[in-house]
Structures are given as C-alpha cells and as structure tokens.
mmCIF file of C-alpha atoms in Angstrom:
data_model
loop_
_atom_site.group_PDB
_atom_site.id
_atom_site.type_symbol
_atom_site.label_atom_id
_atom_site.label_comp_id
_atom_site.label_asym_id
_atom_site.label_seq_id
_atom_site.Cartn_x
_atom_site.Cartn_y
_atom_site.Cartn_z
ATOM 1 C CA UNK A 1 60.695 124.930 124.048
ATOM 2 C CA UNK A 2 59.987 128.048 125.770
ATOM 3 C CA UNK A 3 56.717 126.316 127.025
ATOM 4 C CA UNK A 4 58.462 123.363 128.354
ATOM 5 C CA UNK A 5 60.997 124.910 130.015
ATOM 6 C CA UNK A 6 57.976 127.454 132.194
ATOM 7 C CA UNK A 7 56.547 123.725 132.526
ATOM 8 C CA UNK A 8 60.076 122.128 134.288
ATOM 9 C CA UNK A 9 60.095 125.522 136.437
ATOM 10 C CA UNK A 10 57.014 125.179 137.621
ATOM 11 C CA UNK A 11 57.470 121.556 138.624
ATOM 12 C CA UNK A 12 61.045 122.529 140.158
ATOM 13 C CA UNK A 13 59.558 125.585 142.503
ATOM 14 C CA UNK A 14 57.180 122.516 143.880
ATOM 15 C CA UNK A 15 59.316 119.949 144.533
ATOM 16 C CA UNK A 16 61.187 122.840 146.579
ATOM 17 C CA UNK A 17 57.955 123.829 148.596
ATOM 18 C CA UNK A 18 57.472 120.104 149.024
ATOM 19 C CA UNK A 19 60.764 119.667 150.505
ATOM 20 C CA UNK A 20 61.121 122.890 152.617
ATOM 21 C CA UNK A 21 57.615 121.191 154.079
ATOM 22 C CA UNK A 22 58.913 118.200 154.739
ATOM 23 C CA UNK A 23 61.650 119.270 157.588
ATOM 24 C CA UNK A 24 58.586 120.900 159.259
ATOM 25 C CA UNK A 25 56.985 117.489 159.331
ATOM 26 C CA UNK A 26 60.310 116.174 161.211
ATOM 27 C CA UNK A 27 61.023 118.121 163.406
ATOM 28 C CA UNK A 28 57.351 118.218 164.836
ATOM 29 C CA UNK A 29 57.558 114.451 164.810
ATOM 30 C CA UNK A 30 60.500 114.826 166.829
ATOM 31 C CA UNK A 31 59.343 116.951 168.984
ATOM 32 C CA UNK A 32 55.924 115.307 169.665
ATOM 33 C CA UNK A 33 57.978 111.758 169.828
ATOM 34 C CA UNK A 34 60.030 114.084 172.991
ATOM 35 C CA UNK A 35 57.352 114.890 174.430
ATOM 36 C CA UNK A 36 55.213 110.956 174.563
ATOM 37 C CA UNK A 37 58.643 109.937 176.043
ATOM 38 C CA UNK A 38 58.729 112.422 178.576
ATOM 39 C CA UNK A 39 55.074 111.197 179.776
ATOM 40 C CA UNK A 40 55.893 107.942 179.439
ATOM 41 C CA UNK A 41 58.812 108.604 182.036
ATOM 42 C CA UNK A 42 56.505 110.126 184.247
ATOM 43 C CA UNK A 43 54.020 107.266 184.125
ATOM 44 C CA UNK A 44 56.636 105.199 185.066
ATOM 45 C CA UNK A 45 57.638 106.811 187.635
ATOM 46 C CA UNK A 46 53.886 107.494 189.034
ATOM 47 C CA UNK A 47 53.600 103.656 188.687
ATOM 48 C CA UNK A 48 56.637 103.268 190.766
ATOM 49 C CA UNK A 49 55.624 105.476 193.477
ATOM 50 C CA UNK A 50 52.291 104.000 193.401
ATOM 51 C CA UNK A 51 53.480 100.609 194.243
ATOM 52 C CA UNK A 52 55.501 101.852 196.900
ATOM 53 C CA UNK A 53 52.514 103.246 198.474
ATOM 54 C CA UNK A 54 50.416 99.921 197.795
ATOM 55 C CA UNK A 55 52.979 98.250 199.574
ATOM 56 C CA UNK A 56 53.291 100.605 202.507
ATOM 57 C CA UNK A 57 49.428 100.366 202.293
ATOM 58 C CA UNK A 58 49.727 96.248 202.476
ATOM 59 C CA UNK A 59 52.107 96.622 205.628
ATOM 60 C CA UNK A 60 49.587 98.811 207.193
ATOM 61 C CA UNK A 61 46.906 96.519 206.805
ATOM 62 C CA UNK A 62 48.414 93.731 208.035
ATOM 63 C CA UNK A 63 49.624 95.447 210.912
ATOM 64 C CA UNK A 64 45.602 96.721 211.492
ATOM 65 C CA UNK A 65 44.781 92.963 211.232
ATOM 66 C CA UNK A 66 47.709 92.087 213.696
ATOM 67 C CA UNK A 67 46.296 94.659 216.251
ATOM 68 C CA UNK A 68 42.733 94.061 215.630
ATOM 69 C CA UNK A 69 43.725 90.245 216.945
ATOM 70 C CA UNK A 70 45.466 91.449 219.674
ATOM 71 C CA UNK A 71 42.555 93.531 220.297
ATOM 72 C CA UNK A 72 40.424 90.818 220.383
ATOM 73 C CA UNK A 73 42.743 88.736 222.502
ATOM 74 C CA UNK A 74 42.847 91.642 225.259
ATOM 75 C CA UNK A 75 39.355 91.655 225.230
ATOM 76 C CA UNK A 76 39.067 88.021 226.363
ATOM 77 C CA UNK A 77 41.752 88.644 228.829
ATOM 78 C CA UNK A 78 39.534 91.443 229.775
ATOM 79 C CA UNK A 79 36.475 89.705 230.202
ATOM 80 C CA UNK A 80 38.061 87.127 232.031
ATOM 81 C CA UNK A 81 39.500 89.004 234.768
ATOM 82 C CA UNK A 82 36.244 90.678 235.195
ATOM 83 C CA UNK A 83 33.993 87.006 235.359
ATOM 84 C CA UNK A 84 37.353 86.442 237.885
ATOM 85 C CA UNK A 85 36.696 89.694 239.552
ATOM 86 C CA UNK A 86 32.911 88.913 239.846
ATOM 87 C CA UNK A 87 33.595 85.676 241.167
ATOM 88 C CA UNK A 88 36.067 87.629 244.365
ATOM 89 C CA UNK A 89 33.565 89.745 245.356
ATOM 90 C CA UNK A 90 30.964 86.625 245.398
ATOM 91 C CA UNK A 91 33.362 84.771 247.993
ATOM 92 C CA UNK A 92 34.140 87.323 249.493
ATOM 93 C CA UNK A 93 30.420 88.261 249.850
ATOM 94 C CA UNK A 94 29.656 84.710 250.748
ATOM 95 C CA UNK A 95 32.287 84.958 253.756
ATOM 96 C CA UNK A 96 30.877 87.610 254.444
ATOM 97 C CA UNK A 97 27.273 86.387 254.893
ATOM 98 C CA UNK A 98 28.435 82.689 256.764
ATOM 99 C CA UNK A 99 30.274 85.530 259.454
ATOM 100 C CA UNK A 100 26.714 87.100 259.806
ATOM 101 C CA UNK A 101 25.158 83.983 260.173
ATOM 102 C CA UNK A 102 27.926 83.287 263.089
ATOM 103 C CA UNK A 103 26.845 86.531 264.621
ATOM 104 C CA UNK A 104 23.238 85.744 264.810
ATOM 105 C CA UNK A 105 24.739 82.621 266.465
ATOM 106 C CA UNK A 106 26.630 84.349 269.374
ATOM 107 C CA UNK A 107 23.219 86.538 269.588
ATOM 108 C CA UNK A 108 21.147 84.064 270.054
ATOM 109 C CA UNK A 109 23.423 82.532 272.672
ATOM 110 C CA UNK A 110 23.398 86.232 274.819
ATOM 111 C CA UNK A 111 26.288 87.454 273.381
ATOM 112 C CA UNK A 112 24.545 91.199 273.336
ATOM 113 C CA UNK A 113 27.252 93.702 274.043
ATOM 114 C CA UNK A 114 29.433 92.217 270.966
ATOM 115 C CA UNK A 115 26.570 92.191 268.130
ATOM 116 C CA UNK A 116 25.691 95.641 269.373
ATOM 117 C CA UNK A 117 29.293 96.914 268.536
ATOM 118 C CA UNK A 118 29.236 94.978 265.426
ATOM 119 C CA UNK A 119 25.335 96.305 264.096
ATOM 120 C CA UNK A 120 26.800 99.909 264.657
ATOM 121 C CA UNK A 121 29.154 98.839 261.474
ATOM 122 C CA UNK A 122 28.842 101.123 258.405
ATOM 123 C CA UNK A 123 30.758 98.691 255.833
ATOM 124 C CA UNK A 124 32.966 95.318 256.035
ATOM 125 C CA UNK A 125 36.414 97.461 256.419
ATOM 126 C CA UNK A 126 34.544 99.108 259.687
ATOM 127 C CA UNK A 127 33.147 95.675 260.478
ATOM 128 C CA UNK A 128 36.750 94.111 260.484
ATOM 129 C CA UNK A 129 37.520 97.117 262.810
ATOM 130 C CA UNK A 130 35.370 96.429 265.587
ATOM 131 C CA UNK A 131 35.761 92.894 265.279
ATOM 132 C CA UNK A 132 39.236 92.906 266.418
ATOM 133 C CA UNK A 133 37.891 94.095 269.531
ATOM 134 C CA UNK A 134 35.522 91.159 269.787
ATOM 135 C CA UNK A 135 38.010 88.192 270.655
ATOM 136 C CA UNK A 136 35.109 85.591 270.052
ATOM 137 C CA UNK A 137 35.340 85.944 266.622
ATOM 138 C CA UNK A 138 37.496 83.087 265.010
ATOM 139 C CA UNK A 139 40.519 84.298 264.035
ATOM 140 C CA UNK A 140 39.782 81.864 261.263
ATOM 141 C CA UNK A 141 37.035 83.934 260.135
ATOM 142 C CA UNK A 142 38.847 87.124 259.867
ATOM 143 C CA UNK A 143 41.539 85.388 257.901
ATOM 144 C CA UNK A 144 39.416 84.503 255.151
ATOM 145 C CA UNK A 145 37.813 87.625 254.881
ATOM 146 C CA UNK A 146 41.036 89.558 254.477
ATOM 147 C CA UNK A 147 42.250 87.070 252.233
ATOM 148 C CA UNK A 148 39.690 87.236 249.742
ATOM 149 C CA UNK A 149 39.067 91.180 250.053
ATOM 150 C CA UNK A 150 43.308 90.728 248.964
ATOM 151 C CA UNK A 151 42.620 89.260 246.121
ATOM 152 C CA UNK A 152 39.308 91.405 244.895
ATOM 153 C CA UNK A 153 41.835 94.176 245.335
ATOM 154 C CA UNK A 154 44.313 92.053 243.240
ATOM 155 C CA UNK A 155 42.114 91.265 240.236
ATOM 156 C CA UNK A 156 41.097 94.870 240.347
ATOM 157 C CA UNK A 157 44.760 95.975 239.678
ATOM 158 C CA UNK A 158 45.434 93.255 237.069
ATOM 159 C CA UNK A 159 41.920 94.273 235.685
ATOM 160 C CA UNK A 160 42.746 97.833 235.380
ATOM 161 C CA UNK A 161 45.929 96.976 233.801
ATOM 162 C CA UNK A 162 44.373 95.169 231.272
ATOM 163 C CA UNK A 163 42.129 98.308 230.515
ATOM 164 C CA UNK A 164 45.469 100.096 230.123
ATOM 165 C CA UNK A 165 46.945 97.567 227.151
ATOM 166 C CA UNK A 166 43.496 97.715 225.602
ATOM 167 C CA UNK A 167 43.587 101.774 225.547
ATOM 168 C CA UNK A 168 46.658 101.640 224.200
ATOM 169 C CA UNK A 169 46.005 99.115 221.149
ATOM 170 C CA UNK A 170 42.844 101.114 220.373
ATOM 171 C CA UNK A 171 44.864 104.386 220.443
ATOM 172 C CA UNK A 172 47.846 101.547 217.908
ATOM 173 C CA UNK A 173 44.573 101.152 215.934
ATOM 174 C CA UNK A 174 43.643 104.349 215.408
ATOM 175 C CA UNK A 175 47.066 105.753 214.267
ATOM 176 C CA UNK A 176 47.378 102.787 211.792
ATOM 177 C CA UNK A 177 43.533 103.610 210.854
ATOM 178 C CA UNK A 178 44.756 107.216 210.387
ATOM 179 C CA UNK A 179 47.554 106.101 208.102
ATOM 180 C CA UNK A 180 45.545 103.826 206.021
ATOM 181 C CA UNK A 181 43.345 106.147 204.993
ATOM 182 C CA UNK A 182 46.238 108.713 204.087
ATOM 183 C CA UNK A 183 47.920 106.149 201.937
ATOM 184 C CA UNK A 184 44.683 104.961 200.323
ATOM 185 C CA UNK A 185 44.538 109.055 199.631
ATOM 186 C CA UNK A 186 47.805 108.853 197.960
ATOM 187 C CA UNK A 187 47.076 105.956 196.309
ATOM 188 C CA UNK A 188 44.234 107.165 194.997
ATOM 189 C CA UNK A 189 46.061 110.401 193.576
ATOM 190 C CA UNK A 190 48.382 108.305 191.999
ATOM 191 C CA UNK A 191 46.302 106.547 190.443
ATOM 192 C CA UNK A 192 44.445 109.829 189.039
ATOM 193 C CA UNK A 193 47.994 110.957 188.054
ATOM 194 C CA UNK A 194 48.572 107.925 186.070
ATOM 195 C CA UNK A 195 44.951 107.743 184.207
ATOM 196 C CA UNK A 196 45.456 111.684 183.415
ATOM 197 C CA UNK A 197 49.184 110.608 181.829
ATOM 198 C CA UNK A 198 47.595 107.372 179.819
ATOM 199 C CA UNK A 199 45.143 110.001 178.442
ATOM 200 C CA UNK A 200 48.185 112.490 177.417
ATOM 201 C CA UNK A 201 50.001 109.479 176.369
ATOM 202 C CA UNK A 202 47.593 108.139 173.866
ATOM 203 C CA UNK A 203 46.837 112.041 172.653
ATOM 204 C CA UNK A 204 50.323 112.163 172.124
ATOM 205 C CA UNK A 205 50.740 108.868 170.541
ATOM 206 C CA UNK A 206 47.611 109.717 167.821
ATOM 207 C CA UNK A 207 49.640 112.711 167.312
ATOM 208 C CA UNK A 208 52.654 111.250 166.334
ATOM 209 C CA UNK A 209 50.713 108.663 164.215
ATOM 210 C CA UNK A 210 48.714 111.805 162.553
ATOM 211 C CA UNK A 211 52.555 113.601 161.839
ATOM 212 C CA UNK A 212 54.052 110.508 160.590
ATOM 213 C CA UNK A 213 50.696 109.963 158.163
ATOM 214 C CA UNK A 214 50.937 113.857 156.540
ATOM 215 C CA UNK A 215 54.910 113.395 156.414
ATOM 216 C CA UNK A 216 54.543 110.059 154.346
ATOM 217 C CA UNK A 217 51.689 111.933 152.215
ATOM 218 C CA UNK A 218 53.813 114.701 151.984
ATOM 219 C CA UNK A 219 56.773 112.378 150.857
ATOM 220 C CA UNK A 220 54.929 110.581 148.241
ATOM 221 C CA UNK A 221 53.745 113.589 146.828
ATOM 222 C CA UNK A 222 57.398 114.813 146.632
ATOM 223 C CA UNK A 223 58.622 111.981 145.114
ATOM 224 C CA UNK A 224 55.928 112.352 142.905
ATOM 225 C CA UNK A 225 57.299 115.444 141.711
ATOM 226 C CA UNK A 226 60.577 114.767 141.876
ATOM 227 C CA UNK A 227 59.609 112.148 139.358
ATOM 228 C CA UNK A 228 57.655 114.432 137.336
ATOM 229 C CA UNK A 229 60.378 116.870 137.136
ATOM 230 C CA UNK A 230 63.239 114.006 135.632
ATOM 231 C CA UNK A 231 60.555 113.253 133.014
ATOM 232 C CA UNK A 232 60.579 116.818 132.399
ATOM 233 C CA UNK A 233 64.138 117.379 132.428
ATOM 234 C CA UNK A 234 64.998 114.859 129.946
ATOM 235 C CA UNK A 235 62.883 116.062 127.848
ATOM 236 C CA UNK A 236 64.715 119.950 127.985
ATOM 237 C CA UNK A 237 68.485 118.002 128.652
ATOM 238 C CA UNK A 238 70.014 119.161 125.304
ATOM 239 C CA UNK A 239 69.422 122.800 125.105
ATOM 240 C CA UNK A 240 69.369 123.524 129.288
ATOM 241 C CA UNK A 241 69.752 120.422 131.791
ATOM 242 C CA UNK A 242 68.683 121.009 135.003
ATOM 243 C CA UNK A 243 69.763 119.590 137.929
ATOM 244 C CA UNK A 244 67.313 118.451 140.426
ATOM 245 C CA UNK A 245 68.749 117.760 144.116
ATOM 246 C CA UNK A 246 67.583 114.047 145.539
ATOM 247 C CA UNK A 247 65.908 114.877 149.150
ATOM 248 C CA UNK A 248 65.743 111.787 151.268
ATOM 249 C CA UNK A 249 62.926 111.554 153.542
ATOM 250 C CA UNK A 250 63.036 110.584 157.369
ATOM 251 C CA UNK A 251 60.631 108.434 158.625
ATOM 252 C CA UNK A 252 45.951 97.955 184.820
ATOM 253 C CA UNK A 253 13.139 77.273 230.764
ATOM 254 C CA UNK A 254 12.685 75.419 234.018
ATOM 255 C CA UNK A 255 10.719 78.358 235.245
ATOM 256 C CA UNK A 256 13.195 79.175 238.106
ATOM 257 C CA UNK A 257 13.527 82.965 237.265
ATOM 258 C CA UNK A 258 11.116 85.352 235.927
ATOM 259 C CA UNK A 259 11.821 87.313 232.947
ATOM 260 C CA UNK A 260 14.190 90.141 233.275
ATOM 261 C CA UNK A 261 12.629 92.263 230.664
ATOM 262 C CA UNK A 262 8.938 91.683 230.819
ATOM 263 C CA UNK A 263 7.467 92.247 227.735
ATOM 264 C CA UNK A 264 9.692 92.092 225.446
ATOM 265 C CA UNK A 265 10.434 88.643 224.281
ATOM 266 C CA UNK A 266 12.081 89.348 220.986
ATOM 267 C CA UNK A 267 15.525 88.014 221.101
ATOM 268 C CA UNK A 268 17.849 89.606 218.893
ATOM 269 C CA UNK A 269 21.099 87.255 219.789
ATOM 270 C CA UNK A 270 20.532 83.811 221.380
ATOM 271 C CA UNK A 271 22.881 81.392 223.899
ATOM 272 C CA UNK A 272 25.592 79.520 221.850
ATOM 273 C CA UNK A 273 27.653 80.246 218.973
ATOM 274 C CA UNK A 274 26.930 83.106 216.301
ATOM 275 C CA UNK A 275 28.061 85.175 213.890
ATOM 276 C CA UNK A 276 29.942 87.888 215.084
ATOM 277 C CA UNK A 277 27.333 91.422 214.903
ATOM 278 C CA UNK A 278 30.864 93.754 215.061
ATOM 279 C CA UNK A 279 34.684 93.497 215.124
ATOM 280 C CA UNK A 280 36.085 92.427 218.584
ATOM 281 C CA UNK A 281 32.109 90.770 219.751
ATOM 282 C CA UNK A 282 32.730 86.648 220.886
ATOM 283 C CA UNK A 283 31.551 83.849 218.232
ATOM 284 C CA UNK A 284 30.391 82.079 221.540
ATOM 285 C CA UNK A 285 27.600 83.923 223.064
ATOM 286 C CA UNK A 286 27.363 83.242 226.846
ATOM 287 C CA UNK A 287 23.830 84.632 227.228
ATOM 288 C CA UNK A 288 20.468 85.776 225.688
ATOM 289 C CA UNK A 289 19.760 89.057 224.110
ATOM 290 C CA UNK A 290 16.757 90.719 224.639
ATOM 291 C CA UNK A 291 15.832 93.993 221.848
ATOM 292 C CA UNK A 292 13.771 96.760 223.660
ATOM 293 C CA UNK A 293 13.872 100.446 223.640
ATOM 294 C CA UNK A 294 16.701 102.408 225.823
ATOM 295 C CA UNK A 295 15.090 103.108 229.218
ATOM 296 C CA UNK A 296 13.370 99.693 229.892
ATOM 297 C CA UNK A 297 13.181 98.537 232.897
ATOM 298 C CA UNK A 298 15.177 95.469 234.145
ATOM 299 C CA UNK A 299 14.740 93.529 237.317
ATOM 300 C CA UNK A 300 16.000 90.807 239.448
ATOM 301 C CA UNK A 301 15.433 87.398 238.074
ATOM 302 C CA UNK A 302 15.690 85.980 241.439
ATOM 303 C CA UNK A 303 16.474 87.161 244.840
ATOM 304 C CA UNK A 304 20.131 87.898 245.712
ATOM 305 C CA UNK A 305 22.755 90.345 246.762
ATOM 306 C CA UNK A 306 24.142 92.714 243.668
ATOM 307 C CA UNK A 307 27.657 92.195 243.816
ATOM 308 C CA UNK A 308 28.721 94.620 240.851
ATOM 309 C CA UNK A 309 27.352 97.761 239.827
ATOM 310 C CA UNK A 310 29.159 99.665 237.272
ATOM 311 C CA UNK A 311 31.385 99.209 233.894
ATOM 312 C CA UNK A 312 32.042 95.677 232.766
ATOM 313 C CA UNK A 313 34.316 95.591 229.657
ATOM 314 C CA UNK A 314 33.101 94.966 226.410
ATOM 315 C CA UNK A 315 29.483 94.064 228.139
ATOM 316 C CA UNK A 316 29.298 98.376 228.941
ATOM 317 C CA UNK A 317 27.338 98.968 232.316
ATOM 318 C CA UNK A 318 26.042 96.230 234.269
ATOM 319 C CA UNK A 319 24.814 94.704 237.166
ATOM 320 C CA UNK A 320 25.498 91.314 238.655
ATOM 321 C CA UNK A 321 23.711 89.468 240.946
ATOM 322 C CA UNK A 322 24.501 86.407 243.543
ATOM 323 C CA UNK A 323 21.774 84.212 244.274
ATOM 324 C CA UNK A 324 23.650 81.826 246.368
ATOM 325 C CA UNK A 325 24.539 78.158 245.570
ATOM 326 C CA UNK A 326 27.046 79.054 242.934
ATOM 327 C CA UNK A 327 24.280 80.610 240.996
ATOM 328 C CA UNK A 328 24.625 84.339 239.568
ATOM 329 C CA UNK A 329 22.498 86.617 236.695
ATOM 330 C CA UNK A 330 24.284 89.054 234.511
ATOM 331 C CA UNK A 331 22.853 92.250 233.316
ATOM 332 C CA UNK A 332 24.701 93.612 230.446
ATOM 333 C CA UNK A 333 25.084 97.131 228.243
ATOM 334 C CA UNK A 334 22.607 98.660 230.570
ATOM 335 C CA UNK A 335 21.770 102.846 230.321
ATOM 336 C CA UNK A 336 21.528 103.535 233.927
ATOM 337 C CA UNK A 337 21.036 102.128 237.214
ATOM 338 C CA UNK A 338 18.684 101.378 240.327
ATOM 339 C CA UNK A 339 20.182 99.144 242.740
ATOM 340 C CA UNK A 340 24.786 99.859 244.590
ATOM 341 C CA UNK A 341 26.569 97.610 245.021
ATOM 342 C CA UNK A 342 26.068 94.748 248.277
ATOM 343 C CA UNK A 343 22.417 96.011 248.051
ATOM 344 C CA UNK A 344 19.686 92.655 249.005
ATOM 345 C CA UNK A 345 17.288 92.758 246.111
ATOM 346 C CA UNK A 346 14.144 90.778 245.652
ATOM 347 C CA UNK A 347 12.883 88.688 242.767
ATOM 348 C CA UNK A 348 11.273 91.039 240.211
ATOM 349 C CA UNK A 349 13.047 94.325 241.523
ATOM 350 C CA UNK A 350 14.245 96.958 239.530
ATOM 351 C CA UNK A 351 18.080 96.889 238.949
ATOM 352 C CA UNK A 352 18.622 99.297 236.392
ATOM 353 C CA UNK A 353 17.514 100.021 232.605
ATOM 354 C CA UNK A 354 18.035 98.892 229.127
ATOM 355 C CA UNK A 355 20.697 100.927 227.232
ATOM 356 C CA UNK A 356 23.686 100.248 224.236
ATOM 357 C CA UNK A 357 26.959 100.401 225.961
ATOM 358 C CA UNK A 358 30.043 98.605 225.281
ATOM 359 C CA UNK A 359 30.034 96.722 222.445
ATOM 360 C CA UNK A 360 26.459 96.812 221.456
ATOM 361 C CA UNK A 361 24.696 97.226 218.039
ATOM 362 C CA UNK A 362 21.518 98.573 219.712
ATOM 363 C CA UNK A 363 19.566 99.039 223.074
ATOM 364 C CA UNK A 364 19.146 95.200 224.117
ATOM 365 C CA UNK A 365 19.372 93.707 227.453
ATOM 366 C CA UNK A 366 22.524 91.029 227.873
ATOM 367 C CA UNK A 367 21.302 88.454 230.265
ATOM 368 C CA UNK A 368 23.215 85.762 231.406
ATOM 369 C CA UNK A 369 23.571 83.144 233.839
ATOM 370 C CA UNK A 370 26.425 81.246 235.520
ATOM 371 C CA UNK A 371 26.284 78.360 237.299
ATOM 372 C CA UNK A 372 29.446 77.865 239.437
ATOM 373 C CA UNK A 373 31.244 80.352 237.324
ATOM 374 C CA UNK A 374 30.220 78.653 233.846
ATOM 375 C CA UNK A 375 27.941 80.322 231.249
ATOM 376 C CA UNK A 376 25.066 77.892 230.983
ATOM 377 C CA UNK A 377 21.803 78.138 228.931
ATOM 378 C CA UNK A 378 19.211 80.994 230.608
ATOM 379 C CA UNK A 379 16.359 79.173 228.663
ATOM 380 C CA UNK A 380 16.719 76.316 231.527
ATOM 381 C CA UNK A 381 15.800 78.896 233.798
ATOM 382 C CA UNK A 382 13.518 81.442 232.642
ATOM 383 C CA UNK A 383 9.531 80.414 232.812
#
C-alpha cells in the first residue's frame, strides 16, 4: 500500500508540473498572437500608404504625359513661327533686292548724285534713311519694305514668346520629373517596409504555430497523467482518496545642288516619316540627315543670300539660305558658323560646321529644302 501510494504521489507532483507548464504555453501564445496582430496592423497600414503614393505617383505621370504633349505641341508652334519667320526675312530680302535692282535702274539712266547717297548705306534701316531724301524712290517701294520689316519684327515677338511657354513647360516638366522620382523613392520604401513586415509576419506566424504544437503536446501529456493518476487513485480510494483537480486546457536627285557635306554620304535619318529618335523629335521628317564628325565642314548647296544665322528651335544652330524663286536650303544642329546674316554666298561655300544642337542624337548635318515654303524631297535636288 505504502508502495502505491509513493506511486499516486509521484504521478500527482507531475500532473502539477504539467499544469504549472501549461499557463506558460498560454500566455506566450498570447503574447506572440499580440504581437503577429500588431504587424499585421502595420502592414496594413504600409499597404495603405503605399497606395496612396501609387496613386499620387499615377497623377504625376499623367500629368508628365499631359505636359510632355503640350511640349510637343509648343514645339510645332515653335517651329512654325520660325519656317514663318524665315519666310519674313526672305520677302523682305526679296524687296529688298527688286529696290536694288530699281537703283541700278535710275543709275543707269544718270541718276548719279542719288545712288551715291544710297551706296554710302551701312544697312537697310540706314538705307530707308537716306532714301527719304531721294523723292524718286516710289513711295510704293518704301511701303513694302517697312511693311514686311513690321512683320519680321512681329514674328520675332510672337517667336520669342513661344520660347517663353516652352521654358516654362520644361521648367513644369522638370518639377513633375523631380516629384516622380521622390514618390517612386517612397514607393519603393514602402514597399521594403512591407516585404520586411511579411517576413516578421510569417516568423511570427511559425511561432505561434510552434507554441500552439508544444502546448497541445504538453496537453496530451497532461491528460495523460491526469488519466494515469484516476487509475491510480481508485486503486488507493478506500484507505486515502485523493483528489485530483481537472485543468482545462486553452487552445502582391536632279543634280541641281551639290552636296552639302561632301564626303559623307551616310544618312542616318531620311525625308518622310520615321520613328521618332527622342521625345519631342517630328514623326514627319522634312529633310535628310547626314552622320559626320562635329567640325565638318558645310557649304552652300547653291548660290544665295543667308537669310538666318543663329538658333532655330528644336533644329539648334543653323543657317538658311535663299536662292531665289521660292527656293531655300536649311542647315540644321550646326557647331559653329562661317557666313552673318544677308551675307551673298556662292555654290560650294563654307557656311558653317557640323555639330549636335537642339534636339539631336549625334553630330549630323539637317539639310532641308523648301520650295515655296513647303518641305519637299532634297534627293530631287542633290546630284
């Protein structure tokens, strides 16, 4: 009896360990089950502030898009107003020559003493000057050449507004390009917060799951006990019952011009429609592009009077030429230059030298040709 009852002892100071274990067990679950919850609160919220920011992000882009088309359409405007601007000066350069060709009239006829005053001119505002002392000029004349020097000044106002707008949407596109990349920045953290939470999330979680296993171990083995310890019991019941307390467990060419570029026939954009080499560059292609080093020479394709030397919009430095007839040559995205402007150049003369302004990829020569103010084909021209 004695033996049985050190037996039913035994067994009874186990089932207590077991159970004084067992609270442990619950109250870490609890606490690890606290803590999951608390990072899956913050996930939430990391995946709420993300979306904010991808939708900021979405606005922004749009807005880029929005700009880069207004962009684009101020660049047209651009380039119009300076084909428009071009096409002042050539009238106004035209006037200009049929006056001359007046005044070689009247000196032909004796009229001496008044082409003398007007040879002494230094430009056409000086010309104009001394003209109004020269009554035999047709008042006609003079009319038409202030007219049309009106409206060059005109189109280089509206031209240099334009300029304006465009600075300012670059400077728009800039700011939003700025933000962009700030928000893709946060959105990238974010998403780093949120990947570093799943991680603590799921070591979390396989605690929990690790917990819950030892606690149901734990509470088999105690109801293992407690079961051993009745069998015990009943077997001790008449001389010293024992009682055993019940624990409950929890449980994501025609030939008529000469080549502008000599040498260097590789064309790296053709005439007509392309695809676009860089944001804001036309899908129609108004001339030929010729690929040589920066520094090349480029000349005269025909014998004119250079009617524009200097920046050009999108087409970066250039030169234009007027060869009479309502034909004229472009020379685009040029490095530097050899001819000013109202200068009489011959065919094959040097006007200036190949460069990359503007919009360019690389050094390459633009050249283009308008008949009557219309882009036409420079391979009907060239030999």
């Amino acid at each position: 009896m004695m033996q049985v009852r050190k037996r039913l002892c035994g067994l009874l100071a186990l089932v207590l360990c077991v159970s004084l274990v067992f609270p442990v067990h619950a109250t870490s679950i609890d606490d690890a089950k606290q803590k999951a919850q608390e990072l899956e609160n913050k996930k939430q919220t990391a995946e709420g502030e993300k979306a904010a920011l991808t939708q900021q992000l979405t606005e922004i882009v749009k807005k880029m898009q929005d700009t880069e088309s207004k962009i684009s359409e101020k660049e047209d405007e651009i380039n119009k107003k300076a084909a428009e601007l071009i096409d002042a000066k050539n009238d106004e350069n035209d006037q200009y020559e049929s006056m001359k060709k007046r005044i070689r009239y009247m000196y032909e006829n004796g009229n001496t003493q008044f082409i003398e005053i007007l040879c002494k001119s230094k430009n056409i505002s000086d010309f104009l000057n001394n003209a109004e002392y020269i009554s035999t000029i047709s008042q006609y004349d003079r009319d038409m050449l202030t007219e049309f020097q009106d409206i060059v000044r005109s189109v280089e106002k509206q031209e240099k507004d334009l300029q304006a707008q465009y600075a300012e949407l670059e400077k728009l596109q800039k700011d939003l390009e700025s933000n962009k990349n700030t928000l893709s920045t946060l959105v990238a953290n974010k998403e780093v917060e949120i990947s570093s939470l799943d991680g603590e999330l799921g070591d979390a979680k396989a605690k929990i799951a690790e917990l819950e296993a030892a606690a149901a171990e734990a509470q088999r083995k105690r109801e293992e006990m407690a079961a051993a310890a009745a069998a015990a019991s009943k077997a001790t019941a008449a001389s010293s019952p024992v009682m055993v307390s019940q624990v409950s467990a929890n449980v994501s060419g025609s030939g008529t011009f000469s080549h502008p570029c000599p040498g260097y026939t590789c064309v790296s954009s053709d005439y007509g429609y392309r695809v676009q080499p860089l944001p804001g560059a036309t899908a129609r292609h108004d001339g030929v592009d010729f690929a040589a080093p920066t520094g090349t020479p480029v000349y005269a394709a025909e014998a004119g009077t250079v009617t524009h030397v200097g920046w050009f919009g999108t087409g970066g430095q250039a030169v234009i030429i007027n060869h009479g007839n309502g034909m004229v040559t472009w020379y685009l995205h040029l490095s530097a230059f050899s001819v000013s402007q109202g200068q009489r150049v011959s065919r094959g003369e040097n006007v200036g030298y190949v460069g990359t302004t503007g919009n360019s990829t690389g050094p390459h020569l633009h050249f283009q040709v308008n008949v009557n103010g219309t882009p036409v084909s420079p391979w009907n021209f060239i030999k």
